[in-house]
Amino acid sequence: MLNQKQNLLNKGWFFFAIAALFLWAKTYYALQSAFTLNIENWIQQFILVITPISSLLFFLGLSFFFSPKRRNKAFMTIYFLMSFALYANVVYFRFFNDYITLPVLMQYKNFGDLGGSAKALIHPMDILYWVDIVILITWLVAKKVRPKMEFRRRTVAMIFAASLGFAAVNISLAEMERPQLLVRTFDRAKLVKLLGIYNYHIYDTVMTAKTSSHRVMADSNELTEVLNYVNSQQGKMGAKGKYFGKAEGKNVVLVSLESTQNFVIDRKLNGQEITPFLNDLKDDSFYFSNFYHNTGQGKTSDSEFIIDNSMYGLPRGAVFTTNAGNEYNATPEIVKDHGYTPVSFHGNNASFWNRDIMYQSLGYDHYFSKKEYNVTDENSVNYGLKDIPFFEQSMPKLKGLDKPYYAKFITMTNHYPYILNNEKNKMIEPANTGDGSVDRYFQTMRYQDESIKKFFQMMKEQGEYKDTIFVLYGDHYGISENHNRAMSEILGKEIRPFEHIQLQKVPLIIHVPGMEGKEMDTVGGQIDLKPTILNLLGIEQENDVQFGTDLFKENREDMTIFRDGSVVTDKYVYAAEKDICYDKETGEEIDAKSCAPLKEKAETELGFSDEVVYGDLLRFMDSEQEENKQSE
Ligand code: GP9
Ligand code: MN
């Protein structure tokens, strides 16, 4: 009997299996207890059980490729590294509520915040993360029972085949739960939840390698080329708009309106206004009725990037996640140099869209995220805090800031799938197209409108209103092409590519207390907001890489470029996906020749913008400015 036991303990495969089981168990334990993953259904629960398996089989299996003499050491080194990665994330999560990324590891300043509290982050129960290693090492070095890890072609092939199989099941289930998970890479919490902690690190490593190789190849000549282009674009820089300095020294409040398309403005549903407050506000403000979003896969985060930088988001993924370590010259940083306090308010996890990291690069002083709000089951829905309590709880925080402030508020309730969990929040009947998302969209939109109304009331009551300018904008579309049938019922017309492009209009309302309202018909987009805001504040800019123009400038080119290469001007609409040119006025298809120059311009401009981001070209800005000075 004893002999049999010893025999088993001497078997390499048995040792491998037990070690794999240990590693699986502690990883699963960490996923369940150390991280907040918000498991919503049994598929996600199942994913959690299987996610560690593919990567641990793969990595531990690599030890078989070492010579028999080194194999045990290699095995234990790999085992230790995986355990260490796991434990490092556990500790990091306790403090940052986030997962480690390679760029974060390199940006050691993030760890600076930990300071002396690192010790406090280590709990006695953490011994569980290490005791297995002690057991395995003892087992390996014990005299009587020493497992021989033999390389048997069939066993090793089976280990790797099983690893591949588990990976395939995991990825397909993850895709089912969150389509485009890998392409959009919007949230580390989701990646870890659906891919597991080890696969997440593999993914993160590949992403980092990809972006840093672009960066390594780039040099300052590329920046010069981009600057030449930007400066050659008539009116992009320099000349001041009509309202230059009109809001000098005032606070700036930006309100990002979640999934808000312009078609809801002034529209009625069952005889009721969908956005009664915005409809009134716009009459008292500069209301831009030909304003479009320019976002891509980065959705809200793209809108934030575009607005703060006047550069485009990326063709794949979100610049917030892929290039957060870049050098930027964003509005928050610029206004800070002029005495402003730049901050952002949003009731979701700080790591969502990598905001916690990216905001540092954009120059925000502080990010008031979910952890600084009181979020309960009642006052939250979907991604987090509902808009009304969000504004209510934000007010004292806003009041506590040094003035003037540049404060961005990102609303969230009007987010797909447009749900409200309280009858009182439903202030309008849903539509009845039979398409649930479209029908509910109007209810969450109406709720959002109410929250903005409350916000303005509070700003007035608290005496913040009159010294502040308000910039309210829709972040991106809410109703995608998949809902064209229901949308054509709502709009009463067929939705061709032309109408689809028109549906990308989002509201832009610039409210300056004391200034009279006016409807502005210039064609523009989010890309134009940075110069528009800076001009209003009277902040002059020279030699900056920005692709937009001040919307108040009288002779500006009426035009905006979409991330997919589509273009809208005052005369034409070019739909890139279908390669169709339309007359803007009549909506009729016209000869492609009319749109050819627009198409070319879009390609050039998007190309330049991508070069700046992928190559991190703004880091060469200082030397560029030096050269300019010398040649003057
Ligand atoms: C989440 C919110 C929504 O924090 O900004 O993001 P989205 O899905 O709209 O990009
Ligand atoms: Mn959004």
XYZ file of C-alpha atoms and ligand atoms in Angstrom:
643
model
C 0.000 0.000 0.000
C 2.708 2.408 1.074
C 4.687 1.426 -1.946
C 1.769 2.117 -4.207
C 1.413 5.549 -2.687
C 5.105 6.206 -3.105
C 4.819 5.062 -6.681
C 2.132 7.554 -7.399
C 4.067 10.324 -5.689
C 7.008 9.461 -7.892
C 5.016 9.900 -11.066
C 5.728 13.054 -13.019
C 2.206 13.282 -14.440
C 0.739 13.070 -10.947
C 2.946 15.883 -9.735
C 2.018 17.976 -12.775
C -1.690 17.351 -12.216
C -1.587 18.264 -8.519
C 0.472 21.401 -9.205
C -1.963 22.438 -11.925
C -4.831 21.829 -9.527
C -3.193 23.976 -6.826
C -2.597 26.802 -9.244
C -6.121 26.529 -10.590
C -7.570 26.526 -7.065
C -5.774 29.610 -5.868
C -6.461 31.468 -9.091
C -10.131 30.633 -8.801
C -10.051 31.657 -5.150
C -8.533 35.031 -6.128
C -11.070 35.562 -8.911
C -13.900 34.810 -6.492
C -12.697 36.627 -3.411
C -9.994 39.175 -4.187
C -11.373 40.918 -7.268
C -14.803 42.452 -7.709
C -15.989 40.841 -10.913
C -19.774 41.255 -10.675
C -20.705 37.866 -12.070
C -24.158 38.221 -13.609
C -25.145 34.770 -14.855
C -24.165 31.133 -14.918
C -22.247 31.420 -18.209
C -19.987 33.991 -16.606
C -19.680 31.746 -13.565
C -18.700 28.858 -15.821
C -16.178 31.046 -17.659
C -14.624 31.869 -14.305
C -14.125 28.186 -13.542
C -12.404 27.408 -16.826
C -10.473 30.620 -17.542
C -7.278 29.720 -15.651
C -6.991 26.272 -17.239
C -5.812 27.104 -20.760
C -3.001 29.385 -19.669
C -1.786 27.317 -16.765
C -1.570 24.170 -18.918
C 0.234 26.142 -21.575
C 2.791 27.804 -19.318
C 3.453 24.851 -17.037
C 3.664 22.662 -20.152
C 6.528 24.777 -21.438
C 8.754 23.245 -18.755
C 8.850 19.978 -20.772
C 10.973 21.699 -23.374
C 13.795 22.133 -20.883
C 16.437 19.409 -20.526
C 15.518 16.708 -17.948
C 18.148 18.144 -15.603
C 16.654 21.624 -15.622
C 13.014 20.620 -15.968
C 12.011 20.709 -12.312
C 13.647 24.091 -11.783
C 12.024 25.474 -14.916
C 8.671 24.122 -13.790
C 8.927 25.735 -10.364
C 10.158 29.040 -11.831
C 7.145 29.204 -14.125
C 4.892 28.217 -11.253
C 6.396 30.902 -9.080
C 6.100 33.613 -11.748
C 2.429 32.822 -12.315
C 1.768 32.837 -8.584
C 3.612 36.104 -8.266
C 1.615 37.711 -11.101
C -1.576 36.559 -9.437
C -0.620 37.816 -6.012
C 0.709 41.136 -7.342
C -2.688 41.729 -8.930
C -4.461 40.817 -5.705
C -2.479 43.408 -3.743
C -2.679 45.999 -6.501
C -6.428 45.509 -6.689
C -6.847 46.100 -2.958
C -5.564 49.592 -3.411
C -6.375 50.627 -6.956
C -9.436 48.527 -7.653
C -7.792 47.754 -10.957
C -5.450 45.265 -12.643
C -1.800 45.713 -13.453
C -0.894 46.564 -17.034
C 2.600 46.615 -18.483
C 2.501 50.362 -19.123
C 1.454 50.794 -15.485
C 4.382 48.706 -14.293
C 6.653 50.968 -16.278
C 4.939 54.092 -14.989
C 6.213 53.523 -11.508
C 4.699 56.827 -10.388
C 1.418 54.945 -9.966
C 2.944 52.886 -7.239
C 4.152 56.031 -5.535
C 0.615 56.484 -4.213
C 0.939 53.235 -2.332
C 3.632 54.713 -0.111
C 3.953 53.117 3.301
C 0.537 51.537 3.071
C 1.886 48.558 1.090
C 2.266 46.631 4.320
C -1.330 47.240 5.263
C -2.366 45.710 1.946
C -0.998 42.311 2.867
C -3.455 40.114 4.786
C -2.644 37.056 6.960
C -4.813 34.806 4.790
C -2.527 35.609 1.870
C -0.404 32.742 3.082
C -2.762 30.640 0.958
C -1.140 32.096 -2.141
C 2.266 30.702 -1.125
C 1.814 27.528 0.878
C 1.365 25.445 -2.291
C 4.829 26.457 -3.453
C 6.324 25.202 -0.198
C 4.482 21.888 -0.579
C 5.575 21.431 -4.185
C 9.216 22.239 -3.494
C 9.304 19.868 -0.522
C 7.797 17.185 -2.681
C 10.374 17.743 -5.414
C 13.371 17.605 -3.107
C 12.206 14.871 -0.718
C 14.501 11.864 -0.839
C 11.996 9.043 -0.883
C 9.401 10.485 -3.158
C 10.792 12.449 -6.036
C 8.576 12.777 -9.103
C 10.270 12.311 -12.449
C 8.834 14.656 -15.005
C 9.421 12.678 -18.139
C 8.888 14.048 -21.608
C 6.407 11.767 -23.303
C 5.435 13.087 -26.690
C 1.833 11.977 -26.286
C 1.330 13.443 -22.818
C 2.859 16.776 -23.775
C 0.805 16.933 -26.981
C -2.299 16.248 -24.915
C -1.473 19.034 -22.464
C -1.141 21.570 -25.265
C -4.211 20.307 -27.090
C -6.227 20.616 -23.887
C -4.863 24.136 -23.360
C -5.948 25.100 -26.878
C -9.358 23.510 -26.403
C -10.044 25.374 -23.173
C -8.853 28.620 -24.741
C -11.236 28.155 -27.673
C -14.224 27.467 -25.414
C -13.309 30.381 -23.182
C -12.939 32.867 -26.039
C -16.181 31.834 -27.745
C -18.146 32.133 -24.514
C -16.503 35.483 -23.787
C -17.396 36.763 -27.267
C -20.975 35.643 -26.689
C -21.104 37.552 -23.423
C -19.387 40.665 -24.767
C -19.136 40.945 -28.552
C -15.940 42.555 -29.800
C -14.311 42.102 -26.410
C -10.852 41.804 -27.907
C -11.183 44.525 -30.529
C -12.702 47.159 -28.316
C -10.657 46.402 -25.207
C -12.739 48.823 -23.277
C -12.340 47.605 -19.780
C -9.787 45.605 -17.910
C -12.405 44.452 -15.429
C -14.313 42.844 -18.297
C -11.203 41.316 -19.808
C -10.262 39.684 -16.519
C -13.815 38.568 -15.893
C -14.175 36.932 -19.281
C -10.629 35.836 -20.112
C -9.104 35.279 -16.713
C -6.111 36.926 -15.134
C -3.349 35.094 -17.062
C -4.930 35.401 -20.488
C -5.533 39.042 -19.687
C -1.783 39.495 -19.162
C -0.990 37.770 -22.446
C -3.405 40.094 -24.179
C -1.950 43.118 -22.425
C 1.592 42.114 -23.422
C 0.663 41.763 -27.088
C -1.071 45.158 -27.062
C 1.893 46.822 -25.410
C 4.361 45.285 -27.847
C 2.276 46.423 -30.792
C 2.003 50.029 -29.725
C 5.556 50.373 -28.524
C 7.005 49.098 -31.795
C 5.241 51.932 -33.640
C 6.651 54.305 -31.129
C 10.241 53.071 -31.444
C 10.256 53.559 -35.208
C 8.985 57.155 -35.089
C 11.170 60.259 -35.280
C 10.711 64.015 -35.049
C 10.610 64.515 -38.838
C 7.185 62.943 -38.811
C 5.976 65.595 -36.423
C 7.320 68.345 -38.661
C 5.361 66.866 -41.545
C 2.153 66.794 -39.519
C 2.661 70.358 -38.305
C 3.211 71.508 -41.879
C -0.067 69.921 -42.852
C -1.993 71.370 -39.916
C -0.572 74.848 -40.453
C -1.273 74.707 -44.182
C -4.937 74.046 -43.536
C -6.329 77.485 -43.951
C -7.558 78.853 -40.668
C -6.799 75.852 -38.507
C -4.608 77.847 -36.245
C -3.871 81.445 -35.495
C -6.699 83.775 -36.532
C -9.095 84.394 -33.704
C -12.773 83.517 -33.797
C -15.509 86.077 -33.306
C -15.949 85.268 -29.636
C -12.298 85.124 -28.705
C -11.941 85.832 -24.991
C -15.691 86.316 -24.438
C -15.642 83.852 -21.537
C -12.207 84.669 -20.211
C -11.633 83.459 -16.658
C -15.025 81.718 -16.388
C -15.460 78.186 -15.113
C -16.018 75.627 -17.837
C -18.533 72.826 -17.345
C -18.635 70.121 -19.984
C -21.533 67.714 -19.925
C -21.163 64.521 -21.917
C -24.668 63.332 -22.812
C -24.623 59.561 -23.076
C -25.750 58.151 -26.444
C -27.625 61.363 -27.235
C -28.407 61.858 -30.899
C -29.696 65.130 -32.210
C -32.942 63.737 -33.605
C -34.499 63.736 -30.124
C -34.191 67.529 -29.837
C -37.566 69.228 -30.385
C -39.158 65.857 -31.186
C -42.344 64.695 -29.529
C -43.371 61.161 -28.697
C -47.071 60.573 -28.045
C -47.464 64.319 -27.856
C -44.780 64.731 -25.196
C -41.370 66.336 -25.538
C -38.476 63.896 -25.106
C -36.003 66.544 -23.971
C -38.091 69.462 -22.657
C -35.208 71.018 -20.733
C -32.617 70.835 -23.522
C -35.217 72.191 -25.949
C -35.612 75.325 -23.816
C -31.934 75.615 -22.956
C -30.870 75.557 -26.576
C -33.049 78.582 -27.381
C -31.086 80.465 -24.793
C -27.693 79.203 -26.020
C -25.547 78.708 -29.074
C -27.130 75.617 -30.516
C -25.206 73.844 -33.265
C -27.705 71.966 -35.379
C -25.143 70.519 -37.828
C -22.777 69.015 -35.329
C -21.557 65.392 -35.554
C -19.686 62.957 -33.369
C -16.363 61.696 -34.761
C -15.996 58.601 -32.580
C -14.970 55.047 -33.423
C -14.698 51.902 -31.323
C -13.619 53.865 -28.264
C -17.155 55.305 -27.932
C -17.380 57.621 -24.896
C -13.631 57.525 -24.383
C -13.080 58.494 -28.026
C -15.373 61.481 -27.616
C -13.368 62.524 -24.564
C -10.096 62.097 -26.436
C -11.289 63.992 -29.498
C -12.733 66.853 -27.464
C -9.680 67.351 -25.274
C -7.100 66.975 -28.055
C -8.721 67.914 -31.355
C -7.257 64.703 -32.762
C -9.090 61.610 -33.993
C -9.543 58.348 -32.117
C -7.918 55.258 -33.602
C -9.208 53.014 -36.406
C -9.136 49.996 -34.034
C -9.624 49.934 -30.319
C -9.615 52.904 -28.010
C -6.718 55.311 -27.767
C -7.568 55.578 -24.055
C -6.457 51.977 -23.601
C -3.746 51.606 -26.235
C -1.848 54.891 -25.940
C -2.445 56.188 -22.456
C 1.271 56.654 -21.831
C 1.718 59.114 -24.704
C 2.598 62.748 -24.433
C -0.434 64.950 -25.171
C -1.192 68.630 -25.237
C -4.786 68.403 -24.089
C -7.173 71.139 -23.002
C -7.033 70.223 -19.273
C -3.264 70.622 -19.292
C -3.425 73.876 -21.252
C -6.087 75.490 -19.038
C -4.219 74.349 -15.956
C -1.321 76.518 -17.091
C -3.817 79.380 -17.072
C -4.849 78.798 -13.473
C -7.708 76.357 -13.993
C -8.494 73.228 -11.944
C -9.229 70.465 -14.459
C -11.336 67.559 -13.136
C -13.695 64.850 -14.345
C -16.839 63.444 -12.690
C -18.288 60.038 -13.566
C -20.112 57.392 -11.517
C -18.418 54.309 -12.984
C -15.265 52.369 -11.989
C -12.140 54.451 -12.344
C -10.503 51.875 -14.599
C -13.339 51.799 -17.106
C -11.897 52.909 -20.437
C -8.586 53.203 -18.581
C -9.664 56.678 -17.505
C -7.669 56.565 -14.274
C -4.437 56.273 -16.252
C -5.321 58.318 -19.339
C -6.581 61.279 -17.320
C -3.091 61.705 -15.875
C -1.674 61.984 -19.392
C -4.368 64.482 -20.363
C -3.574 66.639 -17.363
C -6.648 66.175 -15.159
C -5.977 67.072 -11.544
C -8.549 64.698 -10.150
C -11.040 62.055 -11.254
C -14.152 61.744 -9.089
C -15.107 58.163 -9.954
C -17.469 55.594 -8.471
C -15.453 55.090 -5.318
C -16.062 58.712 -4.327
C -19.831 58.434 -4.656
C -22.357 56.677 -2.504
C -23.626 54.023 -4.918
C -26.420 51.675 -3.844
C -28.741 49.241 -5.594
C -31.476 51.866 -5.589
C -29.523 54.797 -6.938
C -27.692 52.906 -9.646
C -28.608 51.038 -12.797
C -26.650 49.416 -15.628
C -23.057 50.742 -15.492
C -23.393 52.697 -12.254
C -24.795 55.730 -10.505
C -27.956 57.181 -12.056
C -27.701 60.682 -13.488
C -29.847 62.532 -10.933
C -28.005 61.275 -7.814
C -24.795 61.656 -9.827
C -25.334 65.395 -10.245
C -26.647 65.752 -6.691
C -23.629 64.083 -5.164
C -21.246 65.927 -7.482
C -22.358 69.403 -6.391
C -20.483 69.580 -3.059
C -17.391 68.181 -4.764
C -17.630 70.851 -7.446
C -18.111 73.588 -4.857
C -14.969 72.461 -3.070
C -12.752 73.075 -6.112
C -10.396 75.972 -6.595
C -11.748 78.386 -9.171
C -11.848 78.647 -12.045
C -12.513 74.997 -12.822
C -12.666 72.987 -16.015
C -15.076 70.245 -14.982
C -16.359 67.432 -17.127
C -19.511 65.528 -16.128
C -20.115 62.229 -17.906
C -23.711 61.043 -17.712
C -24.479 57.348 -17.989
C -28.123 56.372 -17.508
C -29.037 56.753 -21.155
C -26.797 53.847 -22.090
C -27.715 50.739 -24.014
C -29.834 48.675 -23.134
C -31.646 51.767 -21.800
C -33.075 50.454 -18.567
C -34.574 52.204 -15.567
C -35.191 50.271 -12.375
C -37.751 52.562 -10.805
C -41.195 53.460 -12.165
C -40.763 57.021 -10.873
C -37.812 57.487 -13.240
C -40.023 56.758 -16.230
C -41.443 60.181 -17.036
C -42.640 59.381 -20.522
C -44.265 56.351 -22.162
C -41.924 54.178 -24.239
C -42.275 54.144 -28.019
C -44.002 51.141 -29.501
C -42.018 50.008 -32.492
C -41.597 46.554 -30.954
C -37.812 47.045 -30.839
C -37.169 47.168 -27.081
C -33.948 49.188 -27.169
C -35.396 51.863 -29.403
C -38.617 52.008 -27.387
C -36.868 52.387 -24.038
C -34.291 54.860 -25.421
C -36.822 57.675 -25.158
C -37.480 56.949 -21.493
C -33.849 56.994 -20.416
C -33.336 60.074 -22.600
C -36.216 61.811 -20.835
C -34.679 60.851 -17.484
C -31.304 62.265 -18.537
C -32.981 65.511 -19.571
C -34.512 65.775 -16.098
C -31.092 65.288 -14.519
C -29.641 68.172 -16.559
C -32.551 70.348 -15.485
C -31.823 69.544 -11.830
C -28.136 70.216 -12.394
C -28.808 73.684 -13.769
C -31.166 74.408 -10.875
C -28.504 73.405 -8.370
C -25.834 75.436 -10.151
C -28.104 78.478 -9.854
C -29.034 77.822 -6.215
C -25.417 77.353 -5.258
C -24.308 80.530 -7.012
C -22.062 78.706 -9.476
C -24.123 79.415 -12.573
C -23.302 82.928 -13.614
C -19.515 82.512 -13.593
C -19.640 79.373 -15.677
C -19.949 78.471 -19.341
C -21.662 75.194 -20.186
C -20.768 72.942 -23.083
C -23.246 70.086 -23.516
C -22.619 67.520 -26.225
C -23.785 64.049 -27.283
C -20.939 61.555 -26.954
C -21.869 59.181 -29.820
C -24.861 57.461 -31.400
C -27.180 55.432 -29.204
C -29.200 53.570 -31.804
C -27.053 51.529 -34.166
C -27.766 50.430 -37.714
C -29.169 47.165 -36.373
C -32.269 49.112 -35.390
C -32.947 50.760 -38.744
C -36.399 49.223 -39.053
C -37.632 50.728 -35.786
C -35.849 54.001 -36.462
C -37.460 54.374 -39.870
C -40.812 53.950 -38.123
C -39.926 56.705 -35.654
C -38.596 59.079 -38.317
C -41.187 58.169 -40.922
C -38.640 57.587 -43.660
C -36.346 54.968 -45.108
C -32.824 54.910 -43.663
C -30.258 54.861 -46.438
C -26.534 55.555 -45.853
C -27.402 59.252 -46.265
C -29.914 59.217 -43.407
C -27.600 57.023 -41.364
C -24.928 59.694 -41.578
C -27.429 62.399 -40.657
C -28.309 60.318 -37.609
C -24.725 60.761 -36.405
C -25.596 64.348 -35.547
C -25.352 64.919 -31.823
C -26.510 68.031 -29.994
C -23.992 70.720 -29.116
C -25.259 73.448 -26.822
C -22.875 76.134 -25.635
C -24.557 78.131 -22.920
C -22.893 81.345 -21.810
C -24.968 83.065 -19.109
C -25.644 86.620 -20.158
C -25.149 85.985 -23.863
C -28.077 85.709 -26.214
C -28.944 82.409 -27.864
C -28.501 81.675 -31.545
C -28.851 78.652 -33.788
C -25.595 77.973 -35.611
C -25.704 76.003 -38.839
C -21.985 75.580 -39.460
C -21.015 71.943 -40.117
C -18.646 70.711 -37.433
C -17.834 67.937 -35.024
C -16.356 67.060 -31.660
C -12.936 67.575 -33.229
C -13.663 71.338 -33.212
C -14.382 71.703 -29.505
C -10.837 72.176 -28.218
C -10.137 75.277 -30.343
C -13.687 76.540 -29.762
C -13.384 76.352 -25.976
C -9.844 77.729 -25.860
C -10.860 80.653 -28.058
C -13.850 81.439 -25.847
C -11.480 81.497 -22.880
C -9.102 83.770 -24.761
C -6.274 81.276 -24.669
C -4.087 81.642 -27.721
C -2.504 78.675 -29.363
C 0.380 78.382 -31.701
C 1.981 75.455 -33.383
C -0.276 72.831 -31.836
C -1.351 69.618 -33.552
C -5.087 70.010 -33.822
C -7.362 69.044 -36.646
C -10.434 71.089 -35.734
C -11.296 74.765 -36.039
C -13.104 77.241 -33.806
C -16.806 76.795 -34.532
C -17.361 80.530 -34.096
C -14.869 81.486 -36.763
C -16.792 83.080 -39.592
C -14.828 81.834 -42.578
C -14.270 78.315 -41.282
C -14.563 75.393 -43.656
C -17.944 73.722 -43.103
C -16.832 70.152 -42.742
C -16.372 67.187 -40.492
C -14.649 63.832 -40.963
C -15.899 60.573 -39.474
C -13.593 57.898 -38.138
C -14.574 55.564 -40.994
C -13.587 58.158 -43.613
C -17.086 59.510 -44.275
C -17.322 63.272 -44.675
C -20.063 65.868 -44.294
C -19.779 69.409 -45.672
C -22.383 72.100 -46.277
C -22.831 70.735 -49.817
C -22.030 67.027 -49.757
C -22.340 63.889 -47.726
C -19.807 61.191 -48.515
C -20.694 57.744 -47.118
C -17.384 55.882 -46.978
C -18.605 52.375 -46.243
C -20.774 52.242 -49.359
C -18.630 54.763 -51.272
C -21.623 56.922 -52.207
C -21.682 60.668 -52.735
C -24.870 62.595 -51.907
C -26.099 66.111 -52.341
C -26.478 67.384 -48.782
C -29.501 69.530 -49.576
C -31.610 67.029 -51.531
C -30.165 63.759 -50.256
C -29.851 62.537 -53.836
C -26.978 60.386 -55.032
C -24.612 62.346 -57.245
C -21.467 61.759 -59.281
C -18.647 60.361 -57.137
C -16.338 63.049 -58.561
C -17.847 65.713 -56.292
C -16.820 63.784 -53.211
C -13.388 62.639 -54.454
C -11.420 65.529 -52.884
C -13.281 65.066 -49.594
C -12.477 61.397 -49.522
C -8.821 62.182 -50.124
C -8.729 64.849 -47.457
C -10.304 62.490 -44.919
C -7.687 59.835 -45.646
C -4.813 62.306 -45.305
C -6.097 63.848 -42.116
C -6.978 60.578 -40.380
C -3.597 59.202 -41.463
C -1.742 62.138 -39.916
C -3.717 61.872 -36.707
C -2.990 58.139 -36.414
C 0.708 58.799 -37.025
C 0.772 61.223 -34.106
C -0.892 58.765 -31.748
C 0.879 55.563 -32.799
C 4.251 57.295 -32.967
C 3.673 59.317 -29.778
C 4.917 62.248 -31.843
C 3.973 65.012 -29.431
C 6.921 63.990 -27.276
C 9.056 65.696 -29.951
C 7.139 68.961 -29.569
C 9.670 70.671 -27.325
C 12.572 70.119 -29.700
C 10.363 71.275 -32.565
C 9.596 74.515 -30.742
C 13.284 75.006 -29.950
C 14.163 74.734 -33.634
C 11.461 77.211 -34.572
C 12.812 79.719 -32.097
C 16.336 79.326 -33.388
C 15.332 79.823 -37.003
C 13.383 83.013 -36.205
C -18.888 54.041 -19.031
C -19.551 54.978 -19.950
C -20.107 54.248 -21.148
O -18.033 54.600 -18.116
O -18.718 56.017 -20.281
O -19.175 53.947 -22.106
P -19.584 53.638 -23.626
O -20.003 52.198 -23.687
O -20.708 54.543 -23.981
O -18.359 53.919 -24.419
Mn -21.131 56.604 -24.175
